[in-house]
Amino acid sequence: HRIHYDLPYATGTEGYSGLVVHGPMQATLLCQFATDLAGQAPRRFAFRSTAPILGTAPFDLCADLKDTEARLWTARPGNGPAMKADAYW
């Protein structure tokens, strides 16, 4: 979608203040993060986007890992989660 690569379109037509980071890319980063934390890929992984992350803004990968499951999220500094995910082993 053009909101990910066309700045004039993203800002002028869609009303974002910058390019939007692709949601499935965030999910991929979170799934890899879960794999790195647990030492193996999750058997099940589900995600849901809750807010956009703009391409020029930093964001963190966060996790709460417990035994055979993890709650993960991307977060913009000073804001709530942008994407939430659950991983299960």
PDB file of C-alpha atoms in Angstrom:
ATOM      1  CA  HIS A   1       0.000   0.000   0.000  1.00  0.00           C
ATOM      2  CA  ARG A   2       1.232   3.494  -0.789  1.00  0.00           C
ATOM      3  CA  ILE A   3       1.189   4.609   2.866  1.00  0.00           C
ATOM      4  CA  HIS A   4       4.376   2.558   3.301  1.00  0.00           C
ATOM      5  CA  TYR A   5       6.453   4.150   0.504  1.00  0.00           C
ATOM      6  CA  ASP A   6       4.817   7.318  -0.879  1.00  0.00           C
ATOM      7  CA  LEU A   7       5.260  10.150   1.633  1.00  0.00           C
ATOM      8  CA  PRO A   8       3.130  12.763  -0.205  1.00  0.00           C
ATOM      9  CA  TYR A   9       0.299  10.229  -0.490  1.00  0.00           C
ATOM     10  CA  ALA A  10       0.603   9.077   3.139  1.00  0.00           C
ATOM     11  CA  THR A  11       0.563  12.638   4.474  1.00  0.00           C
ATOM     12  CA  GLY A  12      -1.589  14.451   1.939  1.00  0.00           C
ATOM     13  CA  THR A  13      -4.216  11.866   1.010  1.00  0.00           C
ATOM     14  CA  GLU A  14      -4.343   9.542   4.014  1.00  0.00           C
ATOM     15  CA  GLY A  15      -3.551  12.143   6.693  1.00  0.00           C
ATOM     16  CA  TYR A  16      -0.647  10.382   8.422  1.00  0.00           C
ATOM     17  CA  SER A  17       2.260  12.492   9.644  1.00  0.00           C
ATOM     18  CA  GLY A  18       4.761  10.210   7.890  1.00  0.00           C
ATOM     19  CA  LEU A  19       5.216   6.830   6.235  1.00  0.00           C
ATOM     20  CA  VAL A  20       3.592   3.935   8.095  1.00  0.00           C
ATOM     21  CA  VAL A  21       5.662   0.913   9.152  1.00  0.00           C
ATOM     22  CA  HIS A  22       4.191  -2.222   7.576  1.00  0.00           C
ATOM     23  CA  GLY A  23       2.171  -4.201  10.150  1.00  0.00           C
ATOM     24  CA  PRO A  24       3.214  -7.685   8.978  1.00  0.00           C
ATOM     25  CA  MET A  25       6.843  -6.557   9.192  1.00  0.00           C
ATOM     26  CA  GLN A  26       6.262  -5.678  12.857  1.00  0.00           C
ATOM     27  CA  ALA A  27       4.690  -9.117  13.362  1.00  0.00           C
ATOM     28  CA  THR A  28       7.697 -10.768  11.734  1.00  0.00           C
ATOM     29  CA  LEU A  29      10.045  -8.848  14.031  1.00  0.00           C
ATOM     30  CA  LEU A  30       8.004  -9.908  17.074  1.00  0.00           C
ATOM     31  CA  CYS A  31       7.937 -13.555  15.994  1.00  0.00           C
ATOM     32  CA  GLN A  32      11.713 -13.534  15.509  1.00  0.00           C
ATOM     33  CA  PHE A  33      12.104 -11.792  18.883  1.00  0.00           C
ATOM     34  CA  ALA A  34      10.032 -14.563  20.510  1.00  0.00           C
ATOM     35  CA  THR A  35      12.188 -17.180  18.790  1.00  0.00           C
ATOM     36  CA  ASP A  36      15.363 -15.509  20.009  1.00  0.00           C
ATOM     37  CA  LEU A  37      14.071 -15.255  23.581  1.00  0.00           C
ATOM     38  CA  ALA A  38      12.874 -18.869  23.824  1.00  0.00           C
ATOM     39  CA  GLY A  39      15.537 -20.510  21.663  1.00  0.00           C
ATOM     40  CA  GLN A  40      12.961 -22.026  19.319  1.00  0.00           C
ATOM     41  CA  ALA A  41      10.196 -20.868  17.007  1.00  0.00           C
ATOM     42  CA  PRO A  42       6.704 -20.695  18.505  1.00  0.00           C
ATOM     43  CA  ARG A  43       4.240 -23.441  17.587  1.00  0.00           C
ATOM     44  CA  ARG A  44       1.515 -20.799  17.414  1.00  0.00           C
ATOM     45  CA  PHE A  45       1.746 -17.052  16.901  1.00  0.00           C
ATOM     46  CA  ALA A  46      -1.081 -14.504  16.656  1.00  0.00           C
ATOM     47  CA  PHE A  47      -0.903 -10.726  16.274  1.00  0.00           C
ATOM     48  CA  ARG A  48      -3.120  -7.659  16.061  1.00  0.00           C
ATOM     49  CA  SER A  49      -2.235  -4.104  15.151  1.00  0.00           C
ATOM     50  CA  THR A  50      -3.608  -1.459  17.500  1.00  0.00           C
ATOM     51  CA  ALA A  51      -1.970   1.771  16.276  1.00  0.00           C
ATOM     52  CA  PRO A  52       0.351   2.883  13.474  1.00  0.00           C
ATOM     53  CA  ILE A  53       4.075   3.364  13.841  1.00  0.00           C
ATOM     54  CA  LEU A  54       5.525   6.028  11.619  1.00  0.00           C
ATOM     55  CA  GLY A  55       8.704   5.249   9.693  1.00  0.00           C
ATOM     56  CA  THR A  56      10.772   8.028  11.244  1.00  0.00           C
ATOM     57  CA  ALA A  57       9.830   7.210  14.844  1.00  0.00           C
ATOM     58  CA  PRO A  58      11.833   4.747  16.947  1.00  0.00           C
ATOM     59  CA  PHE A  59      10.014   1.791  18.450  1.00  0.00           C
ATOM     60  CA  ASP A  60      10.872  -1.041  20.811  1.00  0.00           C
ATOM     61  CA  LEU A  61      10.209  -4.756  20.784  1.00  0.00           C
ATOM     62  CA  CYS A  62       8.858  -5.776  24.200  1.00  0.00           C
ATOM     63  CA  ALA A  63       8.004  -9.121  25.773  1.00  0.00           C
ATOM     64  CA  ASP A  64       6.680 -10.794  28.870  1.00  0.00           C
ATOM     65  CA  LEU A  65       7.928 -14.395  28.590  1.00  0.00           C
ATOM     66  CA  LYS A  66       6.500 -17.108  30.847  1.00  0.00           C
ATOM     67  CA  ASP A  67       7.185 -20.837  30.510  1.00  0.00           C
ATOM     68  CA  THR A  68       5.389 -21.889  27.317  1.00  0.00           C
ATOM     69  CA  GLU A  69       3.914 -18.560  26.222  1.00  0.00           C
ATOM     70  CA  ALA A  70       4.821 -14.944  25.671  1.00  0.00           C
ATOM     71  CA  ARG A  71       2.982 -11.670  25.324  1.00  0.00           C
ATOM     72  CA  LEU A  72       4.826  -9.401  22.922  1.00  0.00           C
ATOM     73  CA  TRP A  73       4.286  -5.904  21.600  1.00  0.00           C
ATOM     74  CA  THR A  74       5.859  -3.071  19.684  1.00  0.00           C
ATOM     75  CA  ALA A  75       5.833   0.250  21.492  1.00  0.00           C
ATOM     76  CA  ARG A  76       6.578   3.802  20.489  1.00  0.00           C
ATOM     77  CA  PRO A  77       8.349   5.832  23.186  1.00  0.00           C
ATOM     78  CA  GLY A  78       5.725   7.598  25.272  1.00  0.00           C
ATOM     79  CA  ASN A  79       2.844   5.716  23.658  1.00  0.00           C
ATOM     80  CA  GLY A  80       1.006   2.481  24.184  1.00  0.00           C
ATOM     81  CA  PRO A  81       1.465  -0.688  22.161  1.00  0.00           C
ATOM     82  CA  ALA A  82       1.240  -0.414  18.392  1.00  0.00           C
ATOM     83  CA  MET A  83       1.044  -4.157  17.791  1.00  0.00           C
ATOM     84  CA  LYS A  84       0.251  -6.934  20.254  1.00  0.00           C
ATOM     85  CA  ALA A  85       1.168 -10.576  19.773  1.00  0.00           C
ATOM     86  CA  ASP A  86       0.943 -13.900  21.589  1.00  0.00           C
ATOM     87  CA  ALA A  87       3.403 -16.750  21.101  1.00  0.00           C
ATOM     88  CA  TYR A  88       2.969 -20.314  22.344  1.00  0.00           C
ATOM     89  CA  TRP A  89       5.446 -23.215  22.460  1.00  0.00           C
TER      90      TRP A  89
END
